[in-house]
Tab-separated table of C-alpha atoms in Angstrom:
chain	number	residue	atom	x	y	z
L	1	UNK	CA	4.877	-26.212	15.532
L	2	UNK	CA	6.463	-29.409	13.911
L	3	UNK	CA	5.081	-27.918	10.204
L	4	UNK	CA	7.071	-24.950	11.173
L	5	UNK	CA	10.168	-25.834	12.541
L	6	UNK	CA	10.571	-28.404	9.205
L	7	UNK	CA	10.442	-25.062	7.122
L	8	UNK	CA	13.031	-23.603	8.789
L	9	UNK	CA	15.517	-26.706	9.105
L	10	UNK	CA	14.842	-26.325	4.777
L	11	UNK	CA	15.690	-22.458	5.252
L	12	UNK	CA	18.753	-22.943	7.074
L	13	UNK	CA	19.667	-25.642	5.012
L	14	UNK	CA	19.423	-23.243	1.656
L	15	UNK	CA	21.056	-20.530	3.728
L	16	UNK	CA	23.849	-22.514	4.107
L	17	UNK	CA	24.543	-22.713	0.161
L	18	UNK	CA	25.984	-25.205	-2.145
L	19	UNK	CA	29.228	-24.888	-0.279
L	20	UNK	CA	28.365	-24.982	3.390
L	21	UNK	CA	30.518	-23.832	5.908
L	22	UNK	CA	34.517	-22.515	5.783
L	23	UNK	CA	35.540	-22.470	9.248
L	24	UNK	CA	38.968	-20.680	7.677
L	25	UNK	CA	36.796	-17.434	7.099
L	26	UNK	CA	34.038	-18.127	10.272
L	27	UNK	CA	33.677	-15.711	12.847
L	28	UNK	CA	31.609	-18.151	14.768
L	29	UNK	CA	31.370	-17.956	18.220
L	30	UNK	CA	30.400	-21.479	19.599
L	31	UNK	CA	29.078	-21.721	22.947
L	32	UNK	CA	29.382	-25.138	25.379
L	33	UNK	CA	28.130	-25.974	28.975
L	34	UNK	CA	30.237	-28.945	30.331
L	35	UNK	CA	31.626	-30.667	33.673
L	36	UNK	CA	34.153	-28.735	35.394
L	37	UNK	CA	35.896	-32.274	35.286
L	38	UNK	CA	36.466	-32.224	31.754
L	39	UNK	CA	37.849	-28.903	31.209
L	40	UNK	CA	41.740	-30.156	32.165
L	41	UNK	CA	41.063	-33.102	30.072
L	42	UNK	CA	39.821	-32.929	26.798
L	43	UNK	CA	38.814	-29.081	26.235
L	44	UNK	CA	42.259	-27.510	25.764
L	45	UNK	CA	42.404	-30.131	22.927
L	46	UNK	CA	39.134	-28.815	21.215
L	47	UNK	CA	40.455	-25.014	20.967
L	48	UNK	CA	43.381	-26.103	19.648
L	49	UNK	CA	42.235	-28.063	17.100
L	50	UNK	CA	39.310	-25.565	16.635
L	51	UNK	CA	41.718	-22.516	16.264
L	52	UNK	CA	43.740	-23.901	13.972
L	53	UNK	CA	41.303	-24.341	11.303
L	54	UNK	CA	39.123	-21.737	12.382
L	55	UNK	CA	41.678	-19.198	13.882
L	56	UNK	CA	38.757	-16.472	13.506
L	57	UNK	CA	36.126	-18.477	15.675
L	58	UNK	CA	35.737	-18.211	19.300
L	59	UNK	CA	34.621	-21.016	21.837
L	60	UNK	CA	32.727	-19.612	25.057
L	61	UNK	CA	32.615	-22.661	27.748
L	62	UNK	CA	30.109	-22.357	30.473
L	63	UNK	CA	29.556	-23.838	34.020
L	64	UNK	CA	26.909	-26.211	34.807
L	65	UNK	CA	25.202	-25.983	38.156
L	66	UNK	CA	22.355	-27.062	39.875
L	67	UNK	CA	20.308	-24.152	38.581
L	68	UNK	CA	21.614	-24.755	34.537
L	69	UNK	CA	18.267	-25.569	32.620
L	70	UNK	CA	20.529	-26.391	29.640
L	71	UNK	CA	17.384	-28.032	27.649
L	72	UNK	CA	16.188	-24.261	27.636
L	73	UNK	CA	19.292	-23.329	26.848
L	74	UNK	CA	20.184	-25.376	23.693
L	75	UNK	CA	16.571	-24.584	22.505
L	76	UNK	CA	16.787	-21.126	22.442
L	77	UNK	CA	20.222	-20.902	21.032
L	78	UNK	CA	22.287	-19.746	24.189
L	79	UNK	CA	23.901	-23.004	23.774
L	80	UNK	CA	24.907	-25.193	20.950
L	81	UNK	CA	26.446	-27.867	22.386
L	82	UNK	CA	26.382	-29.694	26.161
L	83	UNK	CA	28.669	-32.192	27.042
L	84	UNK	CA	27.435	-34.348	29.904
L	85	UNK	CA	27.352	-37.732	31.692
L	86	UNK	CA	23.567	-38.534	32.434
L	87	UNK	CA	22.218	-42.184	32.418
L	88	UNK	CA	19.248	-41.020	30.856
L	89	UNK	CA	19.616	-37.565	28.810
L	90	UNK	CA	16.258	-36.296	27.431
L	91	UNK	CA	14.980	-38.070	24.774
L	92	UNK	CA	14.298	-34.722	22.612
L	93	UNK	CA	17.622	-33.701	22.297
L	94	UNK	CA	20.156	-35.259	19.955
L	95	UNK	CA	22.951	-37.023	21.433
L	96	UNK	CA	26.982	-39.008	20.328
L	97	UNK	CA	28.849	-40.765	22.456
L	98	UNK	CA	32.295	-39.678	23.199
L	99	UNK	CA	33.962	-41.802	25.389
L	100	UNK	CA	33.534	-43.765	28.303
L	101	UNK	CA	35.963	-43.562	31.821
L	102	UNK	CA	36.421	-45.829	34.636
L	103	UNK	CA	36.546	-44.995	38.354
L	104	UNK	CA	39.822	-44.873	40.503
L	105	UNK	CA	40.379	-43.873	43.973
L	106	UNK	CA	42.843	-41.085	44.702
L	107	UNK	CA	44.701	-39.980	47.850
L	108	UNK	CA	47.705	-38.506	48.860
L	109	UNK	CA	51.178	-40.280	48.221
L	110	UNK	CA	51.646	-42.633	51.751
L	111	UNK	CA	48.232	-42.453	52.525
L	112	UNK	CA	47.668	-45.530	54.664
L	113	UNK	CA	45.325	-47.103	52.006
L	114	UNK	CA	47.684	-46.397	49.482
L	115	UNK	CA	49.269	-49.936	49.093
L	116	UNK	CA	47.543	-51.432	46.197
L	117	UNK	CA	44.102	-52.928	46.474
L	118	UNK	CA	41.769	-51.439	48.327
L	119	UNK	CA	39.365	-53.579	50.406
L	120	UNK	CA	35.980	-52.728	50.533
L	121	UNK	CA	35.240	-52.367	54.057
L	122	UNK	CA	38.481	-49.727	53.464
L	123	UNK	CA	37.024	-47.852	50.964
L	124	UNK	CA	33.602	-47.547	52.752
L	125	UNK	CA	34.834	-46.410	55.823
L	126	UNK	CA	37.477	-44.132	54.767
L	127	UNK	CA	37.043	-40.229	54.558
L	128	UNK	CA	35.376	-39.271	51.298
L	129	UNK	CA	35.619	-36.135	49.811
L	130	UNK	CA	32.527	-36.226	47.002
L	131	UNK	CA	31.434	-33.549	44.452
L	132	UNK	CA	27.819	-31.764	44.459
L	133	UNK	CA	25.558	-32.873	41.249
L	134	UNK	CA	25.218	-30.200	38.513
L	135	UNK	CA	22.370	-31.318	38.012
L	136	UNK	CA	18.958	-31.410	40.761
L	137	UNK	CA	18.184	-34.977	41.445
L	138	UNK	CA	21.214	-36.308	39.567
L	139	UNK	CA	23.070	-39.082	41.470
L	140	UNK	CA	26.816	-40.172	40.126
L	141	UNK	CA	27.684	-43.932	39.272
L	142	UNK	CA	29.304	-44.567	42.789
L	143	UNK	CA	25.790	-43.372	44.174
L	144	UNK	CA	23.994	-45.134	41.801
L	145	UNK	CA	26.559	-48.364	42.306
L	146	UNK	CA	26.081	-47.771	46.285
L	147	UNK	CA	22.459	-47.446	46.355
L	148	UNK	CA	21.718	-50.593	44.292
L	149	UNK	CA	24.119	-52.417	46.847
L	150	UNK	CA	22.423	-50.759	49.633
L	151	UNK	CA	26.183	-49.554	50.852
L	152	UNK	CA	27.199	-46.302	52.175
L	153	UNK	CA	30.254	-44.544	52.387
L	154	UNK	CA	31.762	-42.179	54.968
L	155	UNK	CA	31.374	-38.844	53.497
L	156	UNK	CA	32.762	-36.040	55.216
L	157	UNK	CA	33.141	-33.098	52.627
L	158	UNK	CA	30.800	-31.963	49.626
L	159	UNK	CA	32.432	-29.673	47.084
L	160	UNK	CA	31.276	-27.796	44.275
L	161	UNK	CA	33.794	-28.588	41.671
L	162	UNK	CA	35.620	-32.066	40.730
L	163	UNK	CA	38.883	-29.667	40.697
L	164	UNK	CA	39.376	-28.995	44.576
L	165	UNK	CA	39.177	-32.542	45.753
L	166	UNK	CA	42.712	-33.039	44.826
L	167	UNK	CA	44.472	-30.194	46.334
L	168	UNK	CA	42.051	-31.150	49.429
L	169	UNK	CA	43.804	-34.621	49.766
L	170	UNK	CA	47.407	-33.787	50.158
L	171	UNK	CA	47.697	-32.950	53.964
L	172	UNK	CA	44.346	-34.915	54.773
L	173	UNK	CA	43.751	-38.852	54.968
L	174	UNK	CA	40.540	-38.105	52.510
L	175	UNK	CA	39.957	-40.131	49.313
L	176	UNK	CA	38.274	-38.964	46.148
L	177	UNK	CA	36.677	-41.830	43.536
L	178	UNK	CA	36.662	-40.112	40.570
L	179	UNK	CA	37.330	-40.920	36.668
L	180	UNK	CA	40.479	-42.041	35.210
L	181	UNK	CA	41.508	-39.602	33.068
L	182	UNK	CA	40.985	-36.688	35.968
L	183	UNK	CA	42.989	-38.888	38.350
L	184	UNK	CA	45.567	-39.091	36.006
L	185	UNK	CA	45.722	-35.524	35.395
L	186	UNK	CA	46.448	-34.430	38.707
L	187	UNK	CA	48.796	-37.131	39.934
L	188	UNK	CA	51.602	-35.863	37.353
L	189	UNK	CA	51.281	-32.347	39.282
L	190	UNK	CA	50.309	-33.397	42.784
L	191	UNK	CA	51.889	-35.676	45.262
L	192	UNK	CA	49.083	-38.180	44.846
L	193	UNK	CA	48.384	-41.904	44.048
L	194	UNK	CA	45.618	-44.032	42.060
L	195	UNK	CA	44.461	-47.250	43.763
L	196	UNK	CA	41.746	-49.630	41.897
L	197	UNK	CA	38.502	-48.983	43.566
L	198	UNK	CA	37.538	-52.410	45.518
L	199	UNK	CA	35.132	-53.523	42.480
L	200	UNK	CA	34.547	-52.775	39.051
L	201	UNK	CA	32.210	-49.468	39.286
L	202	UNK	CA	29.980	-48.750	36.300
L	203	UNK	CA	31.999	-47.017	33.976
L	204	UNK	CA	31.265	-42.931	33.226
L	205	UNK	CA	30.179	-41.891	29.866
L	206	UNK	CA	30.208	-38.884	28.450
L	207	UNK	CA	28.256	-37.765	25.494
L	208	UNK	CA	27.236	-34.476	23.131
L	209	UNK	CA	23.904	-32.940	23.525
L	210	UNK	CA	22.436	-30.739	21.034
L	211	UNK	CA	19.002	-29.144	19.924
L	212	UNK	CA	17.169	-30.285	16.765
L	213	UNK	CA	17.637	-26.519	16.437
L	214	UNK	CA	21.131	-27.160	15.005
L	215	UNK	CA	21.041	-30.705	13.820
L	216	UNK	CA	21.062	-29.269	9.881
L	217	UNK	CA	23.263	-26.145	10.727
L	218	UNK	CA	26.993	-26.901	9.035
L	219	UNK	CA	28.947	-24.809	11.426
L	220	UNK	CA	27.436	-26.711	14.437
L	221	UNK	CA	27.822	-29.913	12.448
L	222	UNK	CA	31.247	-29.068	12.161
L	223	UNK	CA	32.017	-28.197	15.665
L	224	UNK	CA	30.722	-31.189	16.962
L	225	UNK	CA	32.715	-33.188	14.860
L	226	UNK	CA	35.706	-31.574	16.340
L	227	UNK	CA	34.862	-32.552	20.038
L	228	UNK	CA	33.973	-35.982	18.987
L	229	UNK	CA	37.228	-36.172	17.118
L	230	UNK	CA	39.266	-34.579	20.439
L	231	UNK	CA	37.492	-37.022	22.657
L	232	UNK	CA	37.902	-40.258	20.831
L	233	UNK	CA	41.553	-39.392	19.879
L	234	UNK	CA	42.667	-39.348	23.393
L	235	UNK	CA	43.875	-42.668	25.322
L	236	UNK	CA	40.639	-44.572	26.432
L	237	UNK	CA	42.309	-45.833	29.589
L	238	UNK	CA	45.158	-44.129	30.972
L	239	UNK	CA	47.945	-46.181	33.109
L	240	UNK	CA	47.777	-45.848	36.640
L	241	UNK	CA	51.596	-45.085	36.982
L	242	UNK	CA	51.223	-43.129	40.408
L	243	UNK	CA	49.888	-46.555	42.231
L	244	UNK	CA	51.745	-45.945	45.415
């Protein structure tokens, strides 16, 4: 199979021609799978940038669930890219780093704990809403940290989508530990506050994944570059301007 793959890649490069890819004239539809919590922060910028340079192209964003077989979808061509934050992505997929984000704690403005610095006991004992992992067997950075330290937090609700959690905080004493960019986005729209985590939790690292099948595709390479540019252009550390 390996010699066949090499030959196919060579044919693909020849087919691209000497001028490669012309964004202005392409009608390509790019397919990307991404966690829902990136939608509001990054994907709008990607669409704006791509549409400006490739006005006839389309982008189809696909949700990620526990039943998503993204390696197979990348290999078959159903997907061109996946944006993820797995600690150990599959070795057979290509990767490119996008950005890292620190973890903060969200709660309603006026919450009893929205007073500045959380203690570890207050954070662990509070009522937590947590997201359901979008990959079977996956654990988030918070759960990995807690397992390593042999600690448990008081989880009272699981949600299938990150974007449900902020609205659940408004009229409750629930708290939500989330990436800072996500938290910053929602505190500009809702009566929510951001408080630093009681300890420095591991950062959440995001990256692109793609299959060797598209490694030498000029159009896919161009699209990857647009996503990387958009991700790295955003502020790495948003200000916590809504801390109570």
